[in-house]
């Protein structure tokens, strides 16, 4: 933070203290119920200084234990944040009261200054557009649509296998290329190449979006009146930065959409999410408003799919190296059901229950989104004797639920067998209920994601053995990155062709 920023912080701290005072007075008179317990922090910034940079989900879980309650709350500047650390509160609030718990917290920097308030991840649930987006995504990514994409998923997975055969040590980049190749084809009918321009466009958009939405980075997110400061005012560098990002993001989102339109005009194009929706009856083009909706939806696909399936697949290959017995069992299932000389294809995925259990266990053991995405409650609410104030940010601690011993026995052990029912016990809860989010914001790509991941997993282990290097003395410790999408920190693994090693 530079000095001018600190100056603004000082000026607006005064406005802020005043508004916090007014807010708390209004709230006290509204109801006597307390907020859920939690750390208090300082009068101005709340717990901003205590916010963990690494693995915040673990800190939230430890605060929950400390305060003896699965629901905790704290304040960061003028925002109340409520964290739900157990399955009961998540179900009761985010699912059963989804009509009031499905909005997103406003990021003034991103939504307003960068003009990204219509993006699928950010659009308000109160905006009519949110319903329209969800409807399009449901149709465009549902069971039937995914089936139409089977041939292209098959082609892309063959490219993945080829890449791993050629340069197994570059496994991460082959997996990334596979995810990008799939989603670019599905969204725009575009075939990615090595060092691809479209991928660079999408990655730049993701990077800028990450900077503009970084929690705690932009004071304007906590003091929204700052957005009215003109960008020419000395020291308003953050505003100038936001405006530059606005222009860049607008350009970036235009690039692939315009490409599809040009291809359609030329008469030779590959059918895609965008092309189908632009000419729903095969002839007539949709109107400008509908076209804008399609553009925002397709733009959200890379953001939704790009890093998430990559995270799960990278976890998968590392966990297979650590658990050869699980890998072997999954390989035997594939060999028996699909055949030793056949490549697994999408229609056969449903016949592989053990592999499906391995995917569930990957999503549970190494959650892709440890705190999903934050929600916002749109009215004052009460729950379990607590006040949940309007506009509070609601975070579901998915990591805590996935490692809750009352739901998953031995939660820190990787064991796909937990999803079967040995000797009369019930199988343990399906973690997909938590891995893909909640209420009206739950992931619309779930079916599509599962198909692409199972296909990649089946093909990789049917063709390769994944192991730790033979000179490994001590098995590596598993660690994760701390972003919105969490990744296993890679350790050395070996990927070798399986041809002479099949059952
Ligand atoms: C391992 C794979 C994936 C996981 C674990 C995952 C998880 C999630 C989570 C946790 C959310 C937020 C839900 C909430 O706010 O409660 C979400 C939202 C979303 N996901 Fe996924 N996702 C995955 C793959 C995909 C794919 C492949 C696509 C698209 C092809 C996709 C598209 C989206 C979109 C558009 C949203 C925003 C929904 C909204 O705000 O209304 N996701 N996903």
XYZ file of C-alpha atoms and ligand atoms in Angstrom:
546
model
C 0.000 0.000 0.000
C 1.426 3.456 -0.885
C 1.184 6.644 1.219
C -1.754 8.116 -0.715
C -3.653 4.959 -0.024
C -2.899 5.342 3.656
C -4.123 8.954 3.457
C -7.447 7.782 2.024
C -7.595 5.089 4.674
C -7.339 7.787 7.365
C -9.993 10.043 5.853
C -12.396 7.252 5.294
C -11.743 5.605 8.618
C -13.701 8.527 10.117
C -16.655 7.921 7.805
C -16.284 4.269 8.520
C -16.317 4.532 12.354
C -19.406 6.673 12.059
C -21.160 4.146 9.821
C -20.179 1.203 12.041
C -21.603 3.121 15.008
C -24.867 3.874 13.222
C -25.043 0.309 11.983
C -24.552 -1.257 15.380
C -27.029 1.132 17.022
C -29.620 0.251 14.404
C -28.908 -3.427 14.871
C -29.064 -3.314 18.655
C -32.469 -1.718 18.531
C -33.632 -4.243 15.942
C -33.040 -7.321 18.027
C -31.313 -8.449 21.166
C -30.022 -11.649 19.684
C -26.231 -11.852 19.601
C -24.089 -12.478 16.566
C -22.485 -15.935 16.453
C -19.338 -15.974 18.627
C -15.915 -15.220 17.213
C -12.728 -13.176 17.511
C -13.221 -9.417 17.860
C -10.046 -7.696 16.674
C -9.633 -3.915 16.545
C -12.361 -1.271 16.455
C -11.563 -0.100 12.924
C -10.395 -3.114 11.003
C -11.999 -5.887 13.068
C -9.993 -9.063 12.514
C -8.431 -7.866 9.226
C -4.977 -8.164 10.829
C -5.707 -11.678 12.102
C -6.933 -13.060 8.802
C -4.789 -16.061 7.923
C -3.021 -15.905 4.569
C -2.499 -19.665 4.466
C -5.243 -22.274 4.619
C -7.858 -19.976 6.238
C -10.272 -22.933 6.425
C -8.079 -24.508 9.114
C -8.055 -21.285 11.131
C -11.862 -21.013 10.859
C -12.165 -24.613 12.081
C -9.866 -23.882 15.022
C -11.816 -20.688 15.901
C -14.976 -22.785 15.776
C -13.447 -25.275 18.251
C -12.159 -22.427 20.427
C -15.576 -20.746 20.658
C -17.322 -24.096 21.023
C -19.787 -23.464 18.213
C -19.971 -24.641 14.583
C -21.160 -21.156 13.588
C -18.732 -18.308 14.140
C -18.674 -14.690 13.050
C -16.192 -11.848 12.887
C -15.871 -8.415 11.330
C -13.403 -7.276 8.672
C -13.741 -3.456 8.500
C -17.500 -3.009 8.081
C -18.254 -6.514 6.802
C -19.680 -9.192 9.039
C -18.489 -12.630 8.022
C -20.272 -15.736 9.246
C -18.530 -19.092 8.808
C -20.564 -22.300 8.891
C -18.328 -25.147 9.993
C -20.788 -28.022 10.065
C -23.144 -29.790 7.734
C -26.289 -28.949 9.739
C -25.897 -25.186 9.518
C -24.847 -25.374 5.854
C -27.943 -27.409 4.996
C -30.291 -25.326 7.126
C -29.098 -21.973 5.807
C -27.513 -22.329 2.378
C -29.844 -25.066 1.141
C -33.157 -24.750 3.006
C -33.071 -20.937 3.012
C -31.411 -20.688 -0.408
C -33.910 -17.984 -1.464
C -32.208 -15.522 0.917
C -28.684 -17.012 1.138
C -27.753 -17.216 -2.557
C -26.474 -13.718 -3.280
C -22.781 -12.840 -3.593
C -20.927 -10.230 -1.531
C -20.365 -7.134 -3.655
C -16.790 -6.538 -4.744
C -16.912 -2.815 -5.593
C -13.522 -2.895 -7.258
C -14.433 -5.796 -9.536
C -18.191 -5.439 -9.992
C -18.399 -1.680 -10.392
C -15.012 -0.160 -11.207
C -13.983 -3.041 -13.482
C -17.619 -3.347 -14.652
C -17.777 -7.121 -14.092
C -20.999 -7.150 -12.065
C -22.712 -9.198 -14.773
C -20.154 -12.014 -14.629
C -21.847 -15.291 -13.730
C -19.856 -15.754 -10.523
C -20.571 -12.210 -9.347
C -24.022 -11.324 -10.621
C -26.535 -10.722 -7.857
C -29.102 -13.454 -7.287
C -31.649 -10.605 -7.267
C -30.775 -9.754 -10.861
C -33.095 -11.407 -13.378
C -29.965 -12.288 -15.358
C -28.821 -14.779 -12.750
C -31.862 -16.974 -13.439
C -31.317 -16.657 -17.180
C -27.639 -17.611 -16.880
C -28.456 -20.647 -14.753
C -31.114 -21.779 -17.220
C -28.694 -21.555 -20.150
C -25.911 -23.302 -18.233
C -28.259 -26.054 -17.110
C -29.229 -26.725 -20.707
C -25.722 -26.183 -22.078
C -23.866 -28.372 -19.549
C -26.517 -30.848 -18.395
C -26.653 -34.601 -18.986
C -27.975 -34.391 -22.543
C -25.616 -31.608 -23.655
C -22.626 -33.407 -22.120
C -23.562 -36.500 -24.104
C -23.419 -34.432 -27.304
C -19.864 -33.450 -26.319
C -18.681 -37.066 -25.827
C -16.781 -37.304 -29.164
C -14.805 -34.148 -28.475
C -14.080 -35.247 -24.881
C -12.741 -38.499 -26.313
C -10.473 -36.689 -28.787
C -9.126 -34.435 -26.059
C -8.409 -37.302 -23.660
C -6.487 -39.104 -26.418
C -4.338 -35.979 -26.759
C -3.741 -36.125 -22.997
C -2.613 -39.762 -23.196
C -0.332 -38.936 -26.155
C 1.199 -36.051 -24.215
C 1.847 -38.220 -21.150
C 3.439 -40.860 -23.355
C 5.730 -38.288 -24.989
C 6.766 -36.338 -21.888
C 5.382 -37.840 -18.666
C 7.415 -35.419 -16.547
C 5.280 -32.554 -17.929
C 2.116 -34.141 -16.521
C 0.833 -30.896 -15.037
C 1.014 -29.019 -18.316
C -0.684 -31.901 -20.183
C -3.519 -31.884 -17.648
C -3.854 -28.098 -17.941
C -3.883 -28.325 -21.694
C -6.564 -31.018 -21.546
C -8.848 -28.892 -19.316
C -8.351 -25.797 -21.475
C -8.747 -27.787 -24.712
C -12.027 -29.290 -23.531
C -13.599 -26.069 -22.329
C -12.486 -23.951 -25.310
C -13.968 -26.519 -27.683
C -17.177 -26.770 -25.697
C -17.628 -23.036 -25.165
C -16.465 -21.745 -28.559
C -15.720 -24.695 -30.875
C -12.097 -23.596 -30.752
C -9.179 -26.045 -30.974
C -6.255 -25.022 -28.800
C -2.698 -25.391 -30.039
C 0.704 -25.272 -28.322
C 1.377 -21.768 -26.974
C -2.191 -20.766 -27.757
C -3.357 -17.149 -28.083
C -6.865 -17.865 -26.707
C -5.444 -19.590 -23.655
C -3.304 -16.533 -23.009
C -6.403 -14.350 -23.307
C -8.311 -16.545 -20.836
C -5.387 -16.748 -18.424
C -4.873 -13.002 -18.472
C -8.591 -12.467 -17.750
C -8.405 -14.955 -14.848
C -5.288 -13.274 -13.459
C -6.725 -9.752 -13.622
C -9.991 -10.969 -12.089
C -8.000 -12.587 -9.253
C -6.180 -9.305 -8.521
C -9.355 -7.242 -8.662
C -11.267 -9.543 -6.317
C -8.424 -10.240 -3.846
C -10.003 -10.081 -0.372
C -8.718 -7.219 1.764
C -6.689 -5.643 -1.040
C -9.049 -2.810 -2.051
C -10.276 -0.363 0.549
C -13.135 0.579 -1.768
C -14.595 -2.889 -1.137
C -15.072 -1.908 2.513
C -15.800 1.794 2.022
C -17.956 1.818 -1.117
C -18.309 5.636 -1.175
C -14.664 5.700 -2.304
C -15.831 4.568 -5.749
C -17.018 8.129 -6.426
C -13.479 9.536 -6.160
C -12.553 10.742 -9.665
C -9.630 8.879 -11.169
C -7.715 12.132 -11.855
C -7.440 12.906 -8.124
C -3.802 12.564 -7.018
C -3.338 9.287 -5.211
C -6.338 7.569 -6.783
C -4.018 5.105 -8.532
C -6.233 2.203 -7.514
C -9.134 3.786 -9.431
C -7.003 4.316 -12.536
C -5.819 0.714 -12.227
C -9.436 -0.510 -11.983
C -10.444 1.499 -15.042
C -7.521 0.105 -17.046
C -8.574 -3.408 -16.024
C -12.148 -2.629 -17.032
C -11.037 -1.830 -20.606
C -8.746 -4.846 -20.747
C -11.337 -7.301 -19.410
C -13.942 -5.963 -21.823
C -11.544 -6.539 -24.715
C -10.531 -10.002 -23.484
C -14.115 -11.225 -23.152
C -14.878 -9.918 -26.636
C -12.095 -11.903 -28.360
C -13.484 -15.487 -28.298
C -17.095 -14.383 -28.747
C -16.268 -12.388 -31.868
C -14.208 -15.312 -33.153
C -17.265 -17.614 -32.994
C -19.394 -15.025 -34.812
C -16.769 -14.652 -37.549
C -16.590 -18.426 -37.955
C -20.374 -18.685 -38.151
C -20.453 -15.934 -40.770
C -17.848 -17.807 -42.822
C -20.105 -20.876 -42.804
C -17.469 -23.300 -41.487
C -17.555 -23.610 -37.729
C -17.563 -26.264 -35.047
C -20.784 -26.558 -33.093
C -20.369 -25.153 -29.566
C -22.223 -23.786 -26.520
C -21.996 -20.289 -28.049
C -22.915 -21.149 -31.642
C -25.903 -23.275 -30.605
C -27.319 -20.566 -28.406
C -26.649 -17.730 -30.860
C -28.839 -19.458 -33.460
C -31.140 -21.617 -31.326
C -33.393 -22.684 -34.227
C -30.441 -23.112 -36.592
C -31.349 -20.001 -38.649
C -32.351 -16.821 -36.815
C -29.767 -14.933 -34.722
C -30.823 -14.006 -31.161
C -31.307 -10.329 -30.227
C -28.580 -8.122 -28.707
C -29.721 -8.647 -25.097
C -29.747 -12.438 -25.478
C -26.393 -12.314 -27.224
C -24.931 -10.413 -24.277
C -26.281 -13.075 -21.883
C -24.711 -15.848 -23.973
C -21.391 -13.998 -24.040
C -21.262 -13.675 -20.243
C -22.244 -17.332 -19.764
C -19.635 -18.662 -22.205
C -17.050 -16.343 -20.637
C -17.806 -17.932 -17.250
C -17.117 -21.440 -18.520
C -13.342 -21.070 -18.681
C -13.376 -19.370 -15.287
C -15.453 -22.246 -13.857
C -13.731 -25.156 -15.536
C -10.165 -23.970 -16.135
C -8.584 -24.511 -12.752
C -11.097 -26.714 -10.906
C -10.818 -29.938 -12.896
C -7.042 -29.363 -13.100
C -6.855 -29.227 -9.299
C -8.816 -32.480 -8.910
C -6.825 -34.342 -11.589
C -3.474 -33.250 -10.225
C -4.569 -34.371 -6.754
C -5.684 -37.647 -8.299
C -2.344 -38.526 -9.902
C -0.375 -37.598 -6.772
C -2.724 -39.606 -4.552
C -2.412 -42.594 -6.894
C 1.367 -42.450 -6.463
C 0.895 -42.505 -2.687
C -1.749 -45.258 -2.734
C -0.696 -47.997 -5.174
C -3.269 -50.405 -3.718
C -6.121 -48.031 -4.657
C -4.644 -47.502 -8.117
C -4.314 -51.242 -8.666
C -7.933 -51.902 -7.660
C -9.153 -49.196 -10.057
C -6.970 -50.582 -12.868
C -8.331 -54.102 -12.344
C -11.892 -52.747 -12.488
C -11.123 -50.985 -15.786
C -9.371 -54.032 -17.258
C -12.246 -56.341 -16.265
C -15.093 -54.159 -17.399
C -13.688 -52.279 -20.351
C -11.060 -54.717 -21.516
C -7.291 -54.629 -21.539
C -7.004 -53.498 -25.155
C -9.747 -50.881 -25.124
C -9.535 -47.203 -24.189
C -12.236 -46.211 -21.705
C -14.809 -44.034 -23.466
C -17.628 -41.878 -22.039
C -20.500 -44.402 -22.438
C -18.618 -46.918 -20.263
C -17.804 -44.587 -17.375
C -21.049 -45.444 -15.572
C -19.870 -49.056 -15.271
C -16.894 -48.214 -13.049
C -18.207 -47.853 -9.466
C -14.791 -48.117 -7.821
C -13.355 -45.363 -10.020
C -16.410 -43.225 -9.167
C -15.617 -43.808 -5.469
C -11.989 -42.779 -6.072
C -13.209 -39.486 -7.573
C -15.503 -38.888 -4.571
C -12.597 -39.547 -2.225
C -10.296 -37.174 -4.162
C -12.949 -34.440 -3.882
C -13.337 -35.141 -0.157
C -9.728 -35.643 0.834
C -8.310 -32.758 -1.212
C -11.239 -30.358 -1.749
C -10.926 -28.175 -4.838
C -12.757 -25.315 -3.125
C -12.073 -25.522 0.604
C -14.444 -22.658 1.315
C -16.473 -22.873 -1.933
C -17.359 -19.287 -2.902
C -18.786 -16.761 -0.459
C -22.538 -16.101 -0.363
C -24.423 -13.052 0.974
C -27.654 -13.081 2.933
C -30.101 -10.496 1.588
C -32.301 -9.932 4.676
C -31.824 -9.993 8.456
C -32.196 -13.549 9.632
C -32.097 -15.566 12.850
C -30.638 -19.007 13.331
C -29.848 -21.176 16.374
C -30.385 -18.219 18.709
C -28.098 -15.938 16.674
C -28.671 -12.901 14.540
C -27.401 -13.208 10.971
C -27.479 -9.629 9.727
C -28.520 -8.615 6.213
C -25.511 -8.330 3.879
C -23.334 -10.614 6.012
C -20.904 -12.693 3.967
C -21.600 -16.388 4.521
C -18.766 -18.863 4.130
C -19.271 -22.633 4.120
C -16.184 -24.317 5.529
C -16.194 -27.223 3.085
C -12.801 -28.421 4.331
C -14.134 -28.734 7.913
C -17.162 -30.712 6.723
C -15.059 -33.016 4.531
C -12.851 -33.769 7.548
C -15.608 -33.960 10.153
C -15.164 -37.212 12.062
C -18.897 -37.443 12.745
C -19.491 -37.769 8.972
C -16.291 -39.432 7.751
C -14.510 -41.995 9.901
C -10.724 -41.500 9.888
C -11.132 -38.378 7.737
C -7.403 -37.873 7.154
C -7.023 -41.336 5.595
C -7.515 -41.644 1.830
C -9.970 -44.514 1.459
C -12.460 -44.801 -1.440
C -13.984 -47.901 0.187
C -15.791 -45.611 2.636
C -18.404 -45.066 -0.103
C -19.410 -48.733 -0.177
C -21.389 -50.471 2.530
C -19.275 -53.252 4.059
C -20.970 -55.664 6.483
C -24.263 -53.828 6.799
C -22.829 -50.350 7.508
C -24.167 -47.419 5.545
C -21.843 -45.916 2.957
C -20.464 -42.565 4.113
C -22.053 -39.345 2.853
C -21.430 -38.493 -0.804
C -19.017 -35.515 -0.673
C -20.293 -34.165 -3.991
C -23.097 -32.670 -1.889
C -20.503 -30.252 -0.499
C -17.751 -30.107 -3.142
C -19.863 -28.262 -5.700
C -21.379 -25.531 -3.562
C -24.839 -24.736 -2.336
C -28.343 -23.456 -3.012
C -28.978 -21.369 -6.092
C -25.225 -20.889 -6.584
C -24.282 -24.571 -6.689
C -21.979 -25.495 -9.558
C -23.903 -25.792 -12.837
C -20.949 -27.686 -14.349
C -21.127 -30.671 -11.973
C -22.201 -33.321 -14.472
C -19.873 -32.062 -17.168
C -16.992 -31.854 -14.678
C -17.535 -35.394 -13.435
C -17.627 -36.810 -16.946
C -14.394 -35.070 -17.999
C -12.603 -36.026 -14.777
C -13.686 -39.696 -14.796
C -12.732 -39.977 -18.454
C -9.276 -38.549 -17.830
C -8.745 -40.682 -14.691
C -9.842 -43.904 -16.425
C -7.656 -43.280 -19.464
C -4.601 -42.276 -17.476
C -4.546 -45.278 -15.144
C -5.580 -47.722 -17.854
C -2.487 -46.669 -19.814
C 0.024 -45.773 -17.117
C 1.303 -46.762 -13.710
C 1.819 -43.832 -11.377
C 4.326 -44.274 -8.569
C 6.817 -42.522 -6.330
C 10.375 -42.575 -7.706
C 12.068 -45.846 -6.756
C 14.658 -44.033 -4.650
C 11.981 -42.439 -2.371
C 12.922 -43.167 1.243
C 10.237 -41.243 3.128
C 6.780 -40.733 1.560
C 6.218 -37.004 0.919
C 3.930 -34.975 3.169
C 0.849 -33.637 1.431
C 0.506 -29.848 1.376
C -1.918 -27.564 -0.415
C -1.962 -24.054 -1.882
C -4.332 -21.522 -0.335
C -6.220 -19.914 -3.256
C -9.934 -19.969 -4.049
C -9.102 -23.162 -5.905
C -6.661 -25.156 -3.825
C -3.961 -27.354 -5.386
C -1.860 -30.126 -3.967
C 1.775 -28.969 -3.875
C 3.456 -31.275 -6.405
C 6.067 -33.795 -5.308
C 8.148 -36.123 -7.478
C 6.139 -38.861 -9.145
C 6.819 -41.256 -11.980
C 4.418 -42.028 -14.818
C 5.329 -45.108 -16.859
C 3.453 -46.932 -19.651
C 1.472 -49.915 -18.394
C 1.501 -52.028 -21.559
C 3.404 -54.964 -20.104
C 1.872 -54.708 -16.732
C -1.864 -55.221 -17.195
C -3.863 -57.686 -15.147
C -13.845 -30.351 -9.917
C -14.633 -29.577 -10.622
C -15.448 -28.448 -10.066
C -15.688 -28.103 -8.770
C -15.187 -28.782 -7.492
C -16.546 -26.933 -8.795
C -17.001 -26.279 -7.663
C -17.752 -25.123 -7.698
C -18.119 -24.378 -6.518
C -17.744 -24.748 -5.085
C -18.848 -23.313 -6.943
C -19.450 -22.221 -6.045
C -20.765 -22.681 -5.496
C -21.336 -21.743 -4.453
O -21.137 -20.537 -4.522
O -22.016 -22.249 -3.536
C -18.951 -23.375 -8.382
C -19.616 -22.446 -9.162
C -19.621 -22.479 -10.531
N -19.064 -23.448 -11.336
Fe -18.046 -25.079 -10.743
N -16.817 -26.600 -10.095
C -16.175 -27.495 -10.908
C -16.188 -27.532 -12.282
C -16.890 -26.663 -13.078
C -16.973 -26.755 -14.521
C -16.319 -27.859 -15.357
C -17.739 -25.703 -14.945
C -18.155 -25.319 -16.329
C -17.990 -26.030 -17.389
C -18.139 -24.943 -13.767
C -18.896 -23.797 -13.780
C -19.276 -23.096 -12.651
C -20.022 -21.837 -12.700
C -20.450 -21.101 -13.955
C -20.237 -21.457 -11.357
C -20.935 -20.184 -10.860
C -22.358 -20.451 -10.429
C -23.056 -19.224 -9.862
O -22.419 -18.344 -9.272
O -24.307 -19.177 -9.981
N -17.606 -25.564 -12.659
N -18.275 -24.493 -8.823
